[in-house]
CSV table of C-alpha atoms in Angstrom, one decimal:
chain,number,residue,atom,x,y,z
A,27,UNK,CA,-32.4,203.2,171.6
A,28,UNK,CA,-30.7,201.7,174.4
A,29,UNK,CA,-34.0,200.1,175.7
A,30,UNK,CA,-34.6,198.7,172.0
A,31,UNK,CA,-31.3,197.1,172.0
A,32,UNK,CA,-31.6,195.6,175.5
A,33,UNK,CA,-35.0,193.9,174.6
A,34,UNK,CA,-33.6,192.8,171.2
A,35,UNK,CA,-30.8,191.0,173.2
A,36,UNK,CA,-33.1,189.6,175.9
A,37,UNK,CA,-35.4,188.0,172.8
A,38,UNK,CA,-32.1,186.7,171.2
A,39,UNK,CA,-31.2,184.8,174.4
A,40,UNK,CA,-34.7,183.7,174.8
A,41,UNK,CA,-35.0,182.0,171.4
A,42,UNK,CA,-31.5,180.4,171.9
A,43,UNK,CA,-32.9,178.6,175.1
A,44,UNK,CA,-36.0,177.8,173.5
A,45,UNK,CA,-34.3,176.2,170.6
A,46,UNK,CA,-32.1,173.9,172.9
A,47,UNK,CA,-35.0,172.8,175.1
A,48,UNK,CA,-36.7,171.9,171.9
A,49,UNK,CA,-34.1,169.8,170.8
A,50,UNK,CA,-33.7,168.3,174.0
A,51,UNK,CA,-37.3,167.3,174.3
A,52,UNK,CA,-37.3,165.8,170.8
A,53,UNK,CA,-34.4,163.7,171.2
A,54,UNK,CA,-35.8,162.6,174.5
A,55,UNK,CA,-39.0,161.5,172.9
A,56,UNK,CA,-37.1,159.4,170.5
A,57,UNK,CA,-35.4,157.0,173.1
A,58,UNK,CA,-35.1,157.0,176.6
A,59,UNK,CA,-31.6,155.9,176.5
A,60,UNK,CA,-30.5,158.6,174.2
A,61,UNK,CA,-32.4,160.9,176.2
A,62,UNK,CA,-30.2,160.0,179.3
A,63,UNK,CA,-27.2,160.0,177.5
A,64,UNK,CA,-27.6,163.6,176.2
A,65,UNK,CA,-29.1,165.1,179.2
A,66,UNK,CA,-25.9,165.1,180.8
A,67,UNK,CA,-24.0,167.2,178.3
A,68,UNK,CA,-27.0,169.5,177.8
A,69,UNK,CA,-27.4,170.1,181.8
A,70,UNK,CA,-23.6,170.8,182.0
A,71,UNK,CA,-23.4,173.2,179.1
A,72,UNK,CA,-26.6,175.1,180.6
A,73,UNK,CA,-24.9,175.2,183.7
A,74,UNK,CA,-21.9,176.7,182.3
A,75,UNK,CA,-24.0,179.2,180.6
A,76,UNK,CA,-25.6,180.4,183.8
A,77,UNK,CA,-22.0,180.5,185.4
A,78,UNK,CA,-20.8,182.6,182.9
A,79,UNK,CA,-23.6,185.1,183.2
A,80,UNK,CA,-23.5,185.1,186.9
A,81,UNK,CA,-19.7,185.5,186.6
A,82,UNK,CA,-19.9,188.4,184.2
A,83,UNK,CA,-22.8,190.2,186.3
A,84,UNK,CA,-20.3,189.8,189.3
A,85,UNK,CA,-17.6,191.3,187.6
A,86,UNK,CA,-19.7,194.0,186.4
A,87,UNK,CA,-20.6,195.1,190.1
A,88,UNK,CA,-17.3,194.7,191.3
A,89,UNK,CA,-15.9,196.9,188.5
A,90,UNK,CA,-18.6,199.9,189.3
A,91,UNK,CA,-17.9,199.3,193.0
A,92,UNK,CA,-14.2,199.6,192.7
A,93,UNK,CA,-14.6,202.8,190.7
A,94,UNK,CA,-17.0,204.3,193.1
A,95,UNK,CA,-14.7,203.6,195.9
A,96,UNK,CA,-11.4,204.9,193.9
A,97,UNK,CA,-13.4,208.1,193.5
A,98,UNK,CA,-14.4,208.3,197.2
A,99,UNK,CA,-10.6,207.9,198.1
A,100,UNK,CA,-9.8,210.4,195.5
A,101,UNK,CA,-12.3,213.0,197.0
A,102,UNK,CA,-11.0,212.5,200.3
A,103,UNK,CA,-7.3,212.6,199.5
A,104,UNK,CA,-8.2,215.9,197.6
A,105,UNK,CA,-10.0,217.4,200.9
A,106,UNK,CA,-7.2,216.4,203.0
A,107,UNK,CA,-4.7,218.1,200.5
A,108,UNK,CA,-6.8,221.3,200.0
A,109,UNK,CA,-7.2,221.3,203.9
A,110,UNK,CA,-3.6,220.8,204.8
A,111,UNK,CA,-2.7,223.5,202.1
A,112,UNK,CA,-4.9,226.2,203.7
A,113,UNK,CA,-3.8,225.2,207.1
A,114,UNK,CA,0.0,225.8,205.9
A,115,UNK,CA,-1.0,229.1,204.4
A,116,UNK,CA,-2.8,230.1,207.5
A,117,UNK,CA,0.1,229.2,209.7
A,118,UNK,CA,2.7,231.2,207.3
A,119,UNK,CA,0.2,234.0,207.6
A,120,UNK,CA,0.0,233.9,211.3
A,121,UNK,CA,3.9,233.5,211.7
A,122,UNK,CA,4.7,236.6,209.4
A,123,UNK,CA,2.2,238.9,211.4
A,124,UNK,CA,4.5,238.1,214.3
A,125,UNK,CA,7.7,238.9,212.6
A,126,UNK,CA,9.4,242.0,211.7
A,127,UNK,CA,9.6,243.2,208.1
A,128,UNK,CA,12.5,241.9,206.4
A,129,UNK,CA,12.9,244.7,203.9
A,130,UNK,CA,15.9,246.9,203.8
A,131,UNK,CA,16.4,249.0,207.1
A,132,UNK,CA,15.4,252.9,206.9
A,133,UNK,CA,18.0,255.3,206.4
A,134,UNK,CA,18.8,257.8,209.1
A,135,UNK,CA,17.1,260.7,207.2
A,136,UNK,CA,14.0,258.2,206.9
A,137,UNK,CA,14.0,258.2,210.6
A,138,UNK,CA,14.7,261.8,211.4
A,139,UNK,CA,12.4,263.8,209.3
A,140,UNK,CA,9.3,262.2,210.3
A,141,UNK,CA,10.3,262.1,214.1
A,142,UNK,CA,11.0,265.9,213.6
A,143,UNK,CA,7.8,266.7,212.0
A,144,UNK,CA,6.1,264.9,214.8
A,145,UNK,CA,7.9,267.1,217.4
A,146,UNK,CA,7.1,270.6,215.2
A,147,UNK,CA,3.5,269.4,214.8
A,148,UNK,CA,2.8,269.0,218.6
A,149,UNK,CA,5.0,272.1,219.5
A,150,UNK,CA,2.9,274.1,217.0
A,151,UNK,CA,-0.4,272.6,218.6
A,152,UNK,CA,0.8,273.2,222.1
A,153,UNK,CA,1.2,277.0,221.2
A,154,UNK,CA,-2.4,277.2,219.8
A,155,UNK,CA,-3.2,275.7,223.2
A,156,UNK,CA,-1.9,278.6,225.0
A,157,UNK,CA,-3.7,281.0,222.7
A,158,UNK,CA,-6.8,279.4,223.1
A,159,UNK,CA,-6.7,278.6,226.9
A,160,UNK,CA,-9.0,281.3,227.8
A,161,UNK,CA,-11.8,279.7,225.8
A,162,UNK,CA,-11.0,276.2,227.3
A,163,UNK,CA,-10.3,274.8,224.2
A,164,UNK,CA,-7.3,272.4,223.2
A,165,UNK,CA,-5.7,271.3,220.1
A,166,UNK,CA,-3.4,268.8,221.4
A,167,UNK,CA,-5.5,265.7,221.4
A,168,UNK,CA,-4.7,262.2,221.0
A,169,UNK,CA,-6.2,261.5,217.6
A,170,UNK,CA,-4.1,264.3,216.0
A,171,UNK,CA,-1.1,262.6,217.4
A,172,UNK,CA,-2.0,259.4,215.6
A,173,UNK,CA,-2.7,261.7,212.3
A,174,UNK,CA,1.0,262.6,212.7
A,175,UNK,CA,2.1,259.1,212.8
A,176,UNK,CA,0.1,258.2,209.6
A,177,UNK,CA,1.1,261.3,207.5
A,178,UNK,CA,4.7,261.4,208.5
A,179,UNK,CA,5.7,257.7,208.8
A,180,UNK,CA,3.5,256.2,206.1
A,181,UNK,CA,2.7,259.2,203.6
A,182,UNK,CA,1.7,256.9,200.8
A,183,UNK,CA,-0.7,254.7,202.9
A,184,UNK,CA,-4.4,254.7,202.1
A,185,UNK,CA,-5.2,256.3,205.8
A,186,UNK,CA,-2.9,259.3,204.7
A,187,UNK,CA,-4.8,260.3,201.6
A,188,UNK,CA,-6.6,263.7,202.0
A,189,UNK,CA,-9.9,262.2,201.3
A,190,UNK,CA,-9.7,259.9,203.8
A,191,UNK,CA,-8.5,261.9,206.3
A,192,UNK,CA,-11.1,265.0,206.1
A,193,UNK,CA,-14.2,262.9,205.3
A,194,UNK,CA,-13.5,260.6,208.2
A,195,UNK,CA,-12.4,263.2,210.6
A,196,UNK,CA,-15.3,265.6,209.8
A,197,UNK,CA,-18.2,262.8,209.7
A,198,UNK,CA,-16.8,260.7,212.7
A,199,UNK,CA,-16.6,264.0,214.9
A,200,UNK,CA,-20.5,264.5,213.9
A,201,UNK,CA,-21.2,260.7,214.8
A,202,UNK,CA,-19.9,261.1,218.4
A,203,UNK,CA,-22.0,264.3,218.7
A,204,UNK,CA,-25.2,262.4,217.7
A,205,UNK,CA,-24.3,259.3,219.7
A,206,UNK,CA,-24.0,261.6,222.9
A,207,UNK,CA,-27.3,263.5,222.2
A,208,UNK,CA,-29.2,260.3,221.6
A,209,UNK,CA,-27.9,257.7,224.0
A,210,UNK,CA,-26.0,260.3,226.8
A,211,UNK,CA,-22.6,259.5,228.3
A,212,UNK,CA,-21.9,256.0,229.1
A,213,UNK,CA,-20.6,252.8,227.3
A,214,UNK,CA,-23.7,252.5,224.9
A,215,UNK,CA,-22.6,255.8,223.5
A,216,UNK,CA,-19.1,254.9,223.1
A,217,UNK,CA,-19.8,251.4,221.8
A,218,UNK,CA,-22.3,252.8,219.3
A,219,UNK,CA,-20.2,255.9,218.0
A,220,UNK,CA,-17.2,253.6,217.5
A,221,UNK,CA,-19.0,251.0,215.5
A,222,UNK,CA,-21.0,253.5,213.4
A,223,UNK,CA,-17.7,255.3,212.5
A,224,UNK,CA,-16.1,251.9,211.3
A,225,UNK,CA,-19.1,251.2,209.4
A,226,UNK,CA,-19.2,254.8,207.6
A,227,UNK,CA,-15.4,254.7,206.8
A,228,UNK,CA,-15.6,251.3,205.3
A,229,UNK,CA,-18.6,252.2,203.2
A,230,UNK,CA,-17.5,255.4,202.1
A,231,UNK,CA,-13.9,254.0,201.4
A,232,UNK,CA,-12.3,256.5,203.7
A,233,UNK,CA,-10.8,254.5,206.2
A,234,UNK,CA,-8.5,256.6,208.3
A,235,UNK,CA,-8.0,254.9,211.9
A,236,UNK,CA,-7.2,258.2,213.8
A,237,UNK,CA,-10.7,259.4,213.2
A,238,UNK,CA,-12.4,256.3,215.0
A,239,UNK,CA,-11.2,258.0,218.1
A,240,UNK,CA,-13.1,261.1,217.9
A,241,UNK,CA,-16.6,260.2,219.1
A,242,UNK,CA,-15.2,258.6,222.1
A,243,UNK,CA,-13.1,261.7,222.9
A,244,UNK,CA,-16.3,264.1,222.5
A,245,UNK,CA,-18.4,261.5,224.6
A,246,UNK,CA,-15.9,261.6,227.4
A,247,UNK,CA,-14.3,264.9,227.1
A,248,UNK,CA,-16.7,267.5,229.0
A,249,UNK,CA,-14.9,270.5,227.5
A,250,UNK,CA,-15.9,269.7,223.9
A,251,UNK,CA,-19.7,269.4,224.6
A,252,UNK,CA,-20.2,273.1,224.4
A,253,UNK,CA,-19.1,272.9,220.6
A,254,UNK,CA,-21.7,270.6,219.5
A,255,UNK,CA,-21.7,270.2,215.8
A,256,UNK,CA,-18.8,272.6,215.6
A,257,UNK,CA,-16.6,269.6,216.9
A,258,UNK,CA,-17.0,268.4,213.4
A,259,UNK,CA,-14.4,271.2,212.3
A,260,UNK,CA,-12.5,271.9,215.5
A,261,UNK,CA,-9.9,270.6,216.7
A,262,UNK,CA,-9.8,267.5,214.3
A,263,UNK,CA,-10.3,269.1,210.8
A,264,UNK,CA,-8.7,272.3,211.6
A,265,UNK,CA,-5.8,270.4,213.2
A,266,UNK,CA,-5.3,268.1,210.1
A,267,UNK,CA,-4.9,271.2,207.8
A,268,UNK,CA,-2.1,272.3,209.8
A,269,UNK,CA,-0.6,268.6,209.8
A,270,UNK,CA,-0.9,268.5,206.1
A,271,UNK,CA,1.2,271.6,205.6
A,272,UNK,CA,3.7,270.2,207.8
A,273,UNK,CA,3.8,266.8,205.7
A,274,UNK,CA,4.7,268.4,202.8
A,275,UNK,CA,7.8,269.8,204.4
A,276,UNK,CA,8.6,266.5,205.9
A,277,UNK,CA,8.2,264.7,202.5
A,278,UNK,CA,10.3,267.2,200.8
A,279,UNK,CA,13.2,266.8,203.3
A,280,UNK,CA,13.0,263.3,203.1
A,281,UNK,CA,13.3,263.1,199.3
A,282,UNK,CA,15.9,265.9,199.0
A,283,UNK,CA,18.2,265.7,202.2
A,284,UNK,CA,18.9,262.0,202.6
A,285,UNK,CA,21.9,260.9,204.9
């Protein structure tokens, strides 16, 4: 449709110029004086038409280039605004990470009961160490201290969920046993065990940060090597059962005895 319209417009202009040229030739053939007198206005009118067409063509080109330039400027300004806003958000996030939480200060009871729970937990585990000393076993290991902090200080966090805790404790301990068996003691076994533990916790949605230390504890702790796969249950999982019982007492005391 558009092509047909353009063709009709072109033919209309062609017939118009043809009529003008025909009238000009007929008038020039009648008399030379009339021809010389009429050629001047025809030439001037023809030049005006040509200048008009060129002016319209240049105007259209300038208008199109102006729209393109404005679009480019708007696109660049959008990019600048977006980048500046993202930089602002990242800067605010970076600054907030290095500042203390501005929420309400914890009460004395919120500080005392979790601390008391940690003290009781390590005291009980230490007593169990004395009972198991003749077998060369130990319950007071660093990962269980980290479990105490998670259970007592942040009992509602994802890492304190029982599913996260027991799945990660058991499986990450087994990963440490396999890493030592296949790679031997050294940096490669430690790195592989830690990487596999992190990947496993993310895949199973059971992230429990203290469990990531169990593979390294087994690889570097010669006193645990004779346990083999029993290490998956002791001391990690067995110790967590005791810590869960103490956590229930700590949560009860925090909720009912505030000061």
